[in-house]
Coordinates of C-alpha atoms and ligand atoms in Angstrom, one line a residue:
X10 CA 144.1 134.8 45.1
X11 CA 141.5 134.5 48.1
X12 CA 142.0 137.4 50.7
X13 CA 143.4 137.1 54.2
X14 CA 140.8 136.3 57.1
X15 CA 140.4 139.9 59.2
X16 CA 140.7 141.6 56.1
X17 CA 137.9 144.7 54.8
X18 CA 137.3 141.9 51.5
X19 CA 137.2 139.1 54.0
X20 CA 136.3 140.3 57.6
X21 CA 136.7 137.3 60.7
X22 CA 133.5 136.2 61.3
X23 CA 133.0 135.0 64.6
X24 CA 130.2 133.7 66.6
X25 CA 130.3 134.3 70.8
X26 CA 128.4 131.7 72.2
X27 CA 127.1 133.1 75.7
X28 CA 126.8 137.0 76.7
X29 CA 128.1 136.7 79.9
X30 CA 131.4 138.4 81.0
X31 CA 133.2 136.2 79.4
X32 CA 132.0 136.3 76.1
X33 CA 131.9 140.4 76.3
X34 CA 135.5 140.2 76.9
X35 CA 136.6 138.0 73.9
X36 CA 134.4 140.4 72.0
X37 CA 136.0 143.6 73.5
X38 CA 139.2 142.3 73.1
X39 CA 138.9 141.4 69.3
X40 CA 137.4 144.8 68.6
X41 CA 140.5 146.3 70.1
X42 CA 142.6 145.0 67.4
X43 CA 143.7 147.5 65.2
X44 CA 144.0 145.4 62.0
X45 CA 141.7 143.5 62.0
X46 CA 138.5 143.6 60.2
X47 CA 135.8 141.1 62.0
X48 CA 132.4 140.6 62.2
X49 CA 131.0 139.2 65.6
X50 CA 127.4 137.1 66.3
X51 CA 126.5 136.7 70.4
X52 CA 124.2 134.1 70.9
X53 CA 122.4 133.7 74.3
X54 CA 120.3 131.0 75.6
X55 CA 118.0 133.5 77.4
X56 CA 116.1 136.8 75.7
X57 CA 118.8 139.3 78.4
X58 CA 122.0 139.3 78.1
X59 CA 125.2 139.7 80.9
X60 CA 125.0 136.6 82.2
X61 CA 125.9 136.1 85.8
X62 CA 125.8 139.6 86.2
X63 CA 122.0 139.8 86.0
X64 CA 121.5 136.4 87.6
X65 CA 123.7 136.0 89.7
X66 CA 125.3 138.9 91.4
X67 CA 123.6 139.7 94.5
X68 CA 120.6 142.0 94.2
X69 CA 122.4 144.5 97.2
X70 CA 125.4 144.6 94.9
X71 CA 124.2 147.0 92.8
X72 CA 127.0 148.8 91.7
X73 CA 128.9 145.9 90.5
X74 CA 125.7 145.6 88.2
X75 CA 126.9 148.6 86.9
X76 CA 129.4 146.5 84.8
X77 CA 126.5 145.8 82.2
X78 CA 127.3 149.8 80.7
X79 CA 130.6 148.3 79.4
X80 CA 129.2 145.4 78.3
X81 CA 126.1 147.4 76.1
X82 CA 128.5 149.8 74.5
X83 CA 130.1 146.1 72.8
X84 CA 126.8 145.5 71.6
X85 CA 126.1 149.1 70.3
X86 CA 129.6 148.4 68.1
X87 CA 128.1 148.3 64.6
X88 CA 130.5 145.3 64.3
X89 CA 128.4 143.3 66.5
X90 CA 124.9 141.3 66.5
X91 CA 122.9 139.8 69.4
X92 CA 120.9 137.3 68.8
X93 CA 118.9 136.5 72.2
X94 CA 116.6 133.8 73.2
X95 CA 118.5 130.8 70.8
X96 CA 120.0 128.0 72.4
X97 CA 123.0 126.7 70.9
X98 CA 123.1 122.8 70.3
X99 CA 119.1 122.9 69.6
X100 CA 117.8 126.0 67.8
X101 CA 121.3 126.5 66.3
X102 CA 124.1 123.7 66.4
X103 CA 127.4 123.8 66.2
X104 CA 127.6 121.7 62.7
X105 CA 125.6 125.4 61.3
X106 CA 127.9 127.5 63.4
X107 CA 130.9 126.1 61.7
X108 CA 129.6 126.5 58.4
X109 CA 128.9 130.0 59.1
X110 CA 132.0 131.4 61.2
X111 CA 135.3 131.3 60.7
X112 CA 135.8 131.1 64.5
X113 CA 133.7 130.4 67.1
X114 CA 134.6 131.2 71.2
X115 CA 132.5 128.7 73.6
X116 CA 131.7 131.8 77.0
X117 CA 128.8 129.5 78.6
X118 CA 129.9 129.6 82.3
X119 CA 128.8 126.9 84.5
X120 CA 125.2 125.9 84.9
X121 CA 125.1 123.6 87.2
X122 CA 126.6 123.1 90.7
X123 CA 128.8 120.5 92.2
X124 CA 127.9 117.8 94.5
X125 CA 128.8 116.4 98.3
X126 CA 127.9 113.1 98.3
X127 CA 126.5 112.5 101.4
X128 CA 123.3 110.9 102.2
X129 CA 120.3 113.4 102.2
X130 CA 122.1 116.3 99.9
X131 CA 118.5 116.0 98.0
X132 CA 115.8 115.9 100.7
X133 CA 112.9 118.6 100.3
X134 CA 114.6 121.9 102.3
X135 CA 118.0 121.1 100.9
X136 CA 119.0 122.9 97.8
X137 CA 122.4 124.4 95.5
X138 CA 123.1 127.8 96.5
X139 CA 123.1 128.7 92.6
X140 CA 119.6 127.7 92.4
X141 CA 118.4 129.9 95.6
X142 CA 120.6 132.7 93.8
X143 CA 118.6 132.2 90.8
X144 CA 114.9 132.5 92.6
X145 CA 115.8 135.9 94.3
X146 CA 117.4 137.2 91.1
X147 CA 114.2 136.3 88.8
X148 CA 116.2 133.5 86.8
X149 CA 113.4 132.2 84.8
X150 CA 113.8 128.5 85.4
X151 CA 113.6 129.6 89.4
X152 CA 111.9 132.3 89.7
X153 CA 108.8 130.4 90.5
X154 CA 110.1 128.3 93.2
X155 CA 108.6 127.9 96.6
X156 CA 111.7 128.1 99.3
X157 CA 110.5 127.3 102.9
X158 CA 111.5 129.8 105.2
X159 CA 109.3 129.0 108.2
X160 CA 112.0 127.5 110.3
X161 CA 114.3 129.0 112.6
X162 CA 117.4 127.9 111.6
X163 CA 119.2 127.8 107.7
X164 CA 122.8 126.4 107.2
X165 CA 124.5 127.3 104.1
X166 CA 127.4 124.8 103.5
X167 CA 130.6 126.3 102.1
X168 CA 133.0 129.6 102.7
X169 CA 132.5 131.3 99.4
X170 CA 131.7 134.3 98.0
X171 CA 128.5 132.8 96.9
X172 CA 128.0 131.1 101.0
X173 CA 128.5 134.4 101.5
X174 CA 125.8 136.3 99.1
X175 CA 123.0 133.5 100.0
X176 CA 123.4 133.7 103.7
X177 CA 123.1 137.8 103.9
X178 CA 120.1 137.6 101.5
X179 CA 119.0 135.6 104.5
X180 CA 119.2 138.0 107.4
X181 CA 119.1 141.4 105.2
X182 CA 116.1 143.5 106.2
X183 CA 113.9 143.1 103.5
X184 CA 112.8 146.7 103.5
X185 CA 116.6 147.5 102.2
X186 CA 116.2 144.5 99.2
X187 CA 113.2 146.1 98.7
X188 CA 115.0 149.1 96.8
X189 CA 117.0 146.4 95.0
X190 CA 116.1 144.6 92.0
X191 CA 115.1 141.5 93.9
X192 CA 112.2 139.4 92.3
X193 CA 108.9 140.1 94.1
X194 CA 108.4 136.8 94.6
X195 CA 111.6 136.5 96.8
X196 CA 111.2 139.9 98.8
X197 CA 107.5 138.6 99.5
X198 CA 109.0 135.4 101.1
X199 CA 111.7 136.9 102.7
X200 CA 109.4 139.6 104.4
X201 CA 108.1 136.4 106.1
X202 CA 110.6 134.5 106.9
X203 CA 111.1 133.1 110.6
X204 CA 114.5 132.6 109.9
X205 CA 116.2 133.8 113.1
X206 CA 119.9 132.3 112.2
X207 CA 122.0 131.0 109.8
X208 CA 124.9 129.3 110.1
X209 CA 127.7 128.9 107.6
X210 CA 130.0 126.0 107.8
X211 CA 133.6 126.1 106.5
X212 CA 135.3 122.6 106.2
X213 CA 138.9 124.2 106.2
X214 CA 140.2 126.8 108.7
X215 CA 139.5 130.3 108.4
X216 CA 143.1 130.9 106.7
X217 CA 141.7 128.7 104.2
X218 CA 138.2 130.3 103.6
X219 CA 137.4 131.4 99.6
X220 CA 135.2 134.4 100.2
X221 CA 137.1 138.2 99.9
X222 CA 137.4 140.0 102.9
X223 CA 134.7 143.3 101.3
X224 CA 132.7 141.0 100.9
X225 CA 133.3 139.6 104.6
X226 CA 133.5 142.8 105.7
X227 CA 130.3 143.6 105.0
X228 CA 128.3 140.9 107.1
X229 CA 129.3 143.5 110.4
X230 CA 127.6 146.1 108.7
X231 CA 124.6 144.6 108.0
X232 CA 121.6 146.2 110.2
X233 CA 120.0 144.0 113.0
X234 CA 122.5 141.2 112.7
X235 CA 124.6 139.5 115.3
X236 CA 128.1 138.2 113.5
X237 CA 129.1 135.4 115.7
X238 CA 132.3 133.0 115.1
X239 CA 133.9 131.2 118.2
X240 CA 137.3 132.3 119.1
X241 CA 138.8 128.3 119.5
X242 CA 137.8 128.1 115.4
X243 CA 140.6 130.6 115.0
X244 CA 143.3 129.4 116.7
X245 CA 145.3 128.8 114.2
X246 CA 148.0 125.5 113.2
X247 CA 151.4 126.5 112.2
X248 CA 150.6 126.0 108.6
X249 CA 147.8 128.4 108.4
X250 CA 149.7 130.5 110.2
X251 CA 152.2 130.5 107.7
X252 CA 149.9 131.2 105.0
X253 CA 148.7 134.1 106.2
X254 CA 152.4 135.9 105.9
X255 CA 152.1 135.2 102.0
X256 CA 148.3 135.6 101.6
X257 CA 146.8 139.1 102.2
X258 CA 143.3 138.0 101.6
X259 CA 143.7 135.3 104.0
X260 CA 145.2 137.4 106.7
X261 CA 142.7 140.1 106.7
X262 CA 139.9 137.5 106.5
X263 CA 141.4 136.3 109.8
X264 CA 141.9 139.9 111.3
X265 CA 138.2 140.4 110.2
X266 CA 137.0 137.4 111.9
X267 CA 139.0 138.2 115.4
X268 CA 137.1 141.6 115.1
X269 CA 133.8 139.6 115.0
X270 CA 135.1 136.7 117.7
X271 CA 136.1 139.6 120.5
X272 CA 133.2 142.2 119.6
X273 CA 130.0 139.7 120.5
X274 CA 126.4 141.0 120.3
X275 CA 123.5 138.5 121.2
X276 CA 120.9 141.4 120.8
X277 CA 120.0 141.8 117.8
X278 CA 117.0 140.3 116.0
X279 CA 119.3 137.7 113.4
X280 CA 122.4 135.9 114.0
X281 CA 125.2 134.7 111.6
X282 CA 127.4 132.3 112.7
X283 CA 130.4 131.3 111.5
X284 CA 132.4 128.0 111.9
X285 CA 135.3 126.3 110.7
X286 CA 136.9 122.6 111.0
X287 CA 133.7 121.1 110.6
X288 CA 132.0 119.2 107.6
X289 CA 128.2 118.0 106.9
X290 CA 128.3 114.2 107.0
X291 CA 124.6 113.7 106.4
X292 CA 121.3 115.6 105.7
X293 CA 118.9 114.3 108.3
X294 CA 115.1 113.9 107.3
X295 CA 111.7 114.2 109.6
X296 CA 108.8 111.8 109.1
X297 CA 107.4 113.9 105.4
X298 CA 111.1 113.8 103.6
X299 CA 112.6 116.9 104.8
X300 CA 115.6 118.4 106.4
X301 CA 115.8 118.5 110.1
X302 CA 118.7 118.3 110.9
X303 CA 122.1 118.3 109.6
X304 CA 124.6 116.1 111.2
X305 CA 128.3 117.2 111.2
X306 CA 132.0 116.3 111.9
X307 CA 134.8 117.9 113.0
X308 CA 137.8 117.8 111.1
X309 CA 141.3 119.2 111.3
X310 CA 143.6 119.8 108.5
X311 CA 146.1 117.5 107.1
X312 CA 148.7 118.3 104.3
X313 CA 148.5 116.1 101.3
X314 CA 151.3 115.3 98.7
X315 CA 151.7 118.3 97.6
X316 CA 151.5 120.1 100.5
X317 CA 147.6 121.7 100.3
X318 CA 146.0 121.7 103.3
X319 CA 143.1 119.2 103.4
X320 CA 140.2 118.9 105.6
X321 CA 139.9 115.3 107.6
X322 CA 137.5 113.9 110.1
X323 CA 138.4 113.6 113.6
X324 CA 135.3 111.4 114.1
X325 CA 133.4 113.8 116.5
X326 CA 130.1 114.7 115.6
X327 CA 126.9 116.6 116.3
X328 CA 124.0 117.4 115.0
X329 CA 122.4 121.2 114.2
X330 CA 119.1 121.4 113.5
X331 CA 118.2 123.4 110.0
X332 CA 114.8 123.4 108.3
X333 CA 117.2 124.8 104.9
X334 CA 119.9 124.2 103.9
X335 CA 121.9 125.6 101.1
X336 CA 125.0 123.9 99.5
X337 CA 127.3 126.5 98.4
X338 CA 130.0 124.2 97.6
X339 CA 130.6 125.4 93.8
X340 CA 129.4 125.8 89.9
X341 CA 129.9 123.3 87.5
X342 CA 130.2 123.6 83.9
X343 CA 127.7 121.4 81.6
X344 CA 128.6 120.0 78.4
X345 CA 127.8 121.3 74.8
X346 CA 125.9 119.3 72.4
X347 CA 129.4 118.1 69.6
X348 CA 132.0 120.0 71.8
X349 CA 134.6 118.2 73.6
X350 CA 133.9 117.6 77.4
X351 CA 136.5 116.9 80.3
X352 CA 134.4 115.1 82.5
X353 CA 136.9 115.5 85.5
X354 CA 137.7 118.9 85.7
X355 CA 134.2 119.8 84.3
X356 CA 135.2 121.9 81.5
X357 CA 135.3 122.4 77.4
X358 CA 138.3 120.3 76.6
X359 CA 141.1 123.1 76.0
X360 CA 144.4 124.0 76.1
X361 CA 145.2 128.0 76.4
X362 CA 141.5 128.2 75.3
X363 CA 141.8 126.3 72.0
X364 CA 139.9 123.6 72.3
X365 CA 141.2 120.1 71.6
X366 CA 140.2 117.1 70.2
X367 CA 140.1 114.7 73.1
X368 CA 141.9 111.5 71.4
X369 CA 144.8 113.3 70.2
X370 CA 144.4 116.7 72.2
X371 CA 144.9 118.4 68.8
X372 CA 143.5 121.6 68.7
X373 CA 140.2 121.9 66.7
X374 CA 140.5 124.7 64.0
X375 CA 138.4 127.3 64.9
X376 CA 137.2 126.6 68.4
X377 CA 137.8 128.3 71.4
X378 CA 136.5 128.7 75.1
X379 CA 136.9 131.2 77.4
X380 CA 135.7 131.9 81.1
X381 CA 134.4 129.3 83.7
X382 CA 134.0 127.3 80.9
X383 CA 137.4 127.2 80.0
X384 CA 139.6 127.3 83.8
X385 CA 136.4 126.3 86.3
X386 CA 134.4 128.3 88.4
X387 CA 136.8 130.5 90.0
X388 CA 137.5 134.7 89.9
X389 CA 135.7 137.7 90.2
X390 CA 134.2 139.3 87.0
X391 CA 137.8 140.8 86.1
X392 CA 139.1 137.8 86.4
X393 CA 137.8 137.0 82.6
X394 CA 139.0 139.7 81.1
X395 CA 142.9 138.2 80.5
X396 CA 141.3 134.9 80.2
X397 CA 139.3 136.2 77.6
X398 CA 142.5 138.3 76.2
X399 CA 144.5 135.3 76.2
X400 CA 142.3 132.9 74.3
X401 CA 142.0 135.9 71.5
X402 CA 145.6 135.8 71.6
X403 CA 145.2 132.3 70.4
X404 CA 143.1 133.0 67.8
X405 CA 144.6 135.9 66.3
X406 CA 147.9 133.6 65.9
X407 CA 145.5 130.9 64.5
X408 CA 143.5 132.6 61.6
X409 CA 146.1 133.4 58.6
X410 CA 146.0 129.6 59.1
X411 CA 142.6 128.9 58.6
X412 CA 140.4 127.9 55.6
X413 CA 137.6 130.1 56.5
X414 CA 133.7 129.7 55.9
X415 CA 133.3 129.2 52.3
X416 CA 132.5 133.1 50.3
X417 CA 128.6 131.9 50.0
X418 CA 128.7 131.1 53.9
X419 CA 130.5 134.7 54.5
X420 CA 126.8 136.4 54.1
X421 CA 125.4 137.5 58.0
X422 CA 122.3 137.7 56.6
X423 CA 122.1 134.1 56.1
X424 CA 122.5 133.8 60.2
X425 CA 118.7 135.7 60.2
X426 CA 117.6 133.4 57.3
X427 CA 118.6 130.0 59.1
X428 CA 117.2 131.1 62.4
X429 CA 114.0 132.0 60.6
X430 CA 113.4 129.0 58.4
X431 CA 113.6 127.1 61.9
X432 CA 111.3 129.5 63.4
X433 CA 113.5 130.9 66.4
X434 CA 111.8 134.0 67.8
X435 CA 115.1 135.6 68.3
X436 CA 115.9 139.0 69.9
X437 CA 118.2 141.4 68.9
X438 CA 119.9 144.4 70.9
X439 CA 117.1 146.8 69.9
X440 CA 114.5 143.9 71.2
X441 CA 116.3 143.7 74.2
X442 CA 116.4 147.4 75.2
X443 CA 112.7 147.4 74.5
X444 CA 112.5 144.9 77.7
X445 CA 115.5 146.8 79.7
X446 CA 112.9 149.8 79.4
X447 CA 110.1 148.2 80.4
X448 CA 111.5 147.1 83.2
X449 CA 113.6 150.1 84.8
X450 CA 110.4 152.0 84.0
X451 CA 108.4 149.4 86.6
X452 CA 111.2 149.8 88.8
X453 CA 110.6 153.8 88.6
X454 CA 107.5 153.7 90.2
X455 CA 108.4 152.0 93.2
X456 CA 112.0 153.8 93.5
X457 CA 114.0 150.4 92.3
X458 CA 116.8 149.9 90.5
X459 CA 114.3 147.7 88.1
X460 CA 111.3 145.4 88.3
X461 CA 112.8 142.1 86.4
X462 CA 110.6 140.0 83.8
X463 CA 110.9 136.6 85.3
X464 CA 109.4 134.7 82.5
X465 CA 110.6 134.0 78.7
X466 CA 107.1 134.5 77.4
X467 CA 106.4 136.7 79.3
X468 CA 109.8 138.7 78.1
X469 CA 109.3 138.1 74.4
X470 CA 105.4 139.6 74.7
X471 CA 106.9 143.1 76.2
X472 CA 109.3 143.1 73.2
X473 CA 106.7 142.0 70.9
X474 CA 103.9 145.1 72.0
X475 CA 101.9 142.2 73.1
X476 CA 102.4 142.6 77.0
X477 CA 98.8 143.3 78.9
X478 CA 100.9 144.3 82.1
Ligands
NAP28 P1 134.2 128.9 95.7 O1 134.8 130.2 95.9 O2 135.0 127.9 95.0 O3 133.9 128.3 97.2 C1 133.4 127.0 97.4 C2 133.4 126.7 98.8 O4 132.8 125.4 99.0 C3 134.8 126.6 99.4 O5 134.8 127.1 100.7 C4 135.0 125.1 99.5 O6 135.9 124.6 100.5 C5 133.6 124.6 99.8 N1 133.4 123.2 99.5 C6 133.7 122.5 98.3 N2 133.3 121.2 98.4 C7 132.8 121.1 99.7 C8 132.3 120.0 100.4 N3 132.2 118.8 99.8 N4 132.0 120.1 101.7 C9 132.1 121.3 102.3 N5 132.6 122.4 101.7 C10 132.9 122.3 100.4 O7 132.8 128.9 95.0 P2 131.6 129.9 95.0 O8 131.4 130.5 96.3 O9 130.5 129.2 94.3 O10 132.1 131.1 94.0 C11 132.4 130.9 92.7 C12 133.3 132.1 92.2 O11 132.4 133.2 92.0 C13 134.4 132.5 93.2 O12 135.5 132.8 92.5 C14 133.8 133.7 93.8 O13 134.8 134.6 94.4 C15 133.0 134.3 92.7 N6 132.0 135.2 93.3 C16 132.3 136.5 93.6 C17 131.4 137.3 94.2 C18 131.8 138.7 94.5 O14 132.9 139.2 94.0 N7 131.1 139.4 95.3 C19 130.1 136.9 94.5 C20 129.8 135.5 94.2 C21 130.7 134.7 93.6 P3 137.4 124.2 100.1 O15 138.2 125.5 99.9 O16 137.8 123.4 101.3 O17 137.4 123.4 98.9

């Protein structure tokens, strides 16, 4: 008789595709189960793992950074493998992975960013917040990007979190990035930037805004910086006013924003400015292509069906003049080479994390998704740790019905042997501590947190020995 999946004669094997928090969590979470025997790969497009954590949270956030311990003692569990630096869909696809893994859990995040549709969003000085948040971070497809900061004035579109990170990285003194682990490249441009203000432009009211109030909080600590929001933007409709007896966050992002509306300095060398009730209708462009200008419309808020608040143009405009401009206005999931794409809500096609065949919306044995991949771009880091909970859930009450890989497919070695007959220079844990060394080590010298490896070859050669810096 064949043996139960998650059994010592027949362990789960399971492939993670993406080391972000996500994936770390569907991991943690199956290692937690006492009963169950299981085996786990984490594959990762780039050499590093943690994701988001390492590119995107904020280089001044630091201790949130500090995450990544959790996540390393996961992959020092002798029941899990990293394999670094292969891409799934090209170097390995997901016919192999299904061959090879009982289960496999889809934790690739969003890559991309979401669209505004107005005319100009793509003139030269106008650019997705994710991708500025990739340069200063040392993301290796930005890292080598040229941002123009020798105008006065930036406008970051969008009341996030991430409106939020971009625009302080804006007006922070570089000397205090500079004991960050900021990418040189960045902290050189931003030691000459002329940028004097930046203005962030919420189309809702400020009831409705999306960033956290710490992080909020911290723009009126920030050394050298004028906060600035105009006291009509918070005047507030009976709606929002309503909102904010049921929504804490909201109500002490309004309390915050009355503290910066009544206590006004002009004196200080940078100015953030906050607005509300106002969207970007068009990016206007000088005689060479770029920004200029951003024209904008004021907008009030109008309940729809089902009772949201929505923004709504009252067709009065103006027009602020920017030399950057940053659209913070969200991430957006890519699809997967073979796996099943909702092309409206820009996510793996899923219910509860299983993922479903799109014709029928039958699940598809074996095949999960967990993270911003799974529900969208929204939460903190904790926020995908009961995601990722849940979606084991599922798969634990899936595998006694499972076939399984077939007992000649059970091997991991045969992982190493596929990835080597198609010649993928992959990394494993060990490889990648060899480059986390390397790097805090640089960062020693100069009293930094680290000194990041912006490049993949670059990366593999300090793993390899063969680095000549
Ligand atoms: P987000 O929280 O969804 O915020 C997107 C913002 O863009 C909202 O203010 C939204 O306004 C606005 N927006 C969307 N479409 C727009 C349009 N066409 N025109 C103008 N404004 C538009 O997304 P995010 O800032 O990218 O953050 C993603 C997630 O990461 C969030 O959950 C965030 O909290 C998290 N994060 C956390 C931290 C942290 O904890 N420190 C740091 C960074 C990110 P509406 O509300 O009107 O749609």
């Amino acid at each position: 008789m064949e043996h139960a999946l998650g059994t010592v004669a027949r362990p789960l094997r399971v492939a993670i595709i993406g080391a972000g928090p996500a994936g770390f969590y569907a991991a943690e979470a199956l290692l937690k189960q006492p009963s169950l025997t299981v085996s786990i790969d984490i594959f990762n497009h780039f050499p590093y793992p943690y994701g988001l954590v390492r590119d995107g949270v904020a280089p001044d956030h630091q201790s949130i950074k500090a995450v990544t311990r959790v996540y390393d003692k996961i992959l020092q569990d002798p029941r899990v493998r990293y394999f670094g630096n292969v891409t799934f869909g090209s170097d390995i696809t997901r016919d192999e992975i299904l061959r090879l893994y009982d289960q496999v859990v889809y934790a690739v995040g969003a890559q991309s960013d979401r669209h505004m549709d107005i005319p100009g969003e793509d003139l030269d000085g106008s650019f997705p917040a994710t991708i500025f948040v990739g340069w200063y971070n040392g993301h290796p497809d930005y890292a080598d990007l040229d941002f123009d900061l020798s105008g006065e004035r930036a406008v970051v579109i969008g009341v996030g979190n991430v409106a939020v990170d971009v625009a302080r990285i804006l007006v922070r003194d570089p000397d205090e990035l500079a004991a960050t682990d900021i990418s040189d490249v960045a902290l050189e441009r931003l030691r000459h930037s002329k940028i004097r203000e930046v203005v962030i432009l919420g189309r809702r009211g400020p009831a409705q805004a999306a960033f956290t109030s710490q992080e909020l909080k911290e723009f009126g600590e920030l050394k050298g910086v004028n906060v600035i929001v105009d006291p009509a933007d918070l005047q507030l409709d009976p709606d929002s006013q309503e909102m904010l007896a049921n929504d804490r966050v909201a109500a002490r992002n309004v309390d915050l924003l009355r503290g910066y509306a009544t206590h006004i300095s002009h004196d200080r060398p940078r100015t953030l400015r906050i607005r509300f009730l106002v969207s970007p209708v068009e990016l206007i462009s000088d005689q060479l292509g770029s920004v200029k200008a951003v024209r904008i419309e004021r907008n009030r808020l109008e309940k729809n069906r089902q009772g949201k608040l929505l923004s709504r143009g009252i067709g009065e405009y103006e027009v602020l003049p920017a030399t950057l401009v940053l659209r913070s206005v969200g991430y957006r999931s890519v699809p997967l080479r073979g796996v099943p794409f909702d092309d409206t809500t820009y996510t793996i096609m899923n219910i509860g994390g299983r993922v479903v065949d799109p014709h029928d919306t039958e699940p598809l044995p074996g095949e999960y998704v967990v993270g911003w991949a799974k529900r969208g771009p929204n939460g903190i880091i904790g926020t995908n740790k009961p995601d990722a909970v849940a979606t084991v859930q599922a798969m634990l009450a899936d595998a006694p019905t499972l076939l399984g890989v077939s007992d000649d497919n059970r091997d991991p070695a045969r992982v190493d042997a596929l990835l080597q007959a198609k010649g993928i220079d992959y990394v494993s844990f060990e490889d990648w501590q060899v480059l986390d060394r390397h790097e805090t080590e640089r960062g020693l010298k100069t009293g930094r947190p680290r000194v990041k490896v912006t490049s993949v070859p670059e990366m593999l050669a300090v793993i390899r020995g063969q680095a000549t810096t």
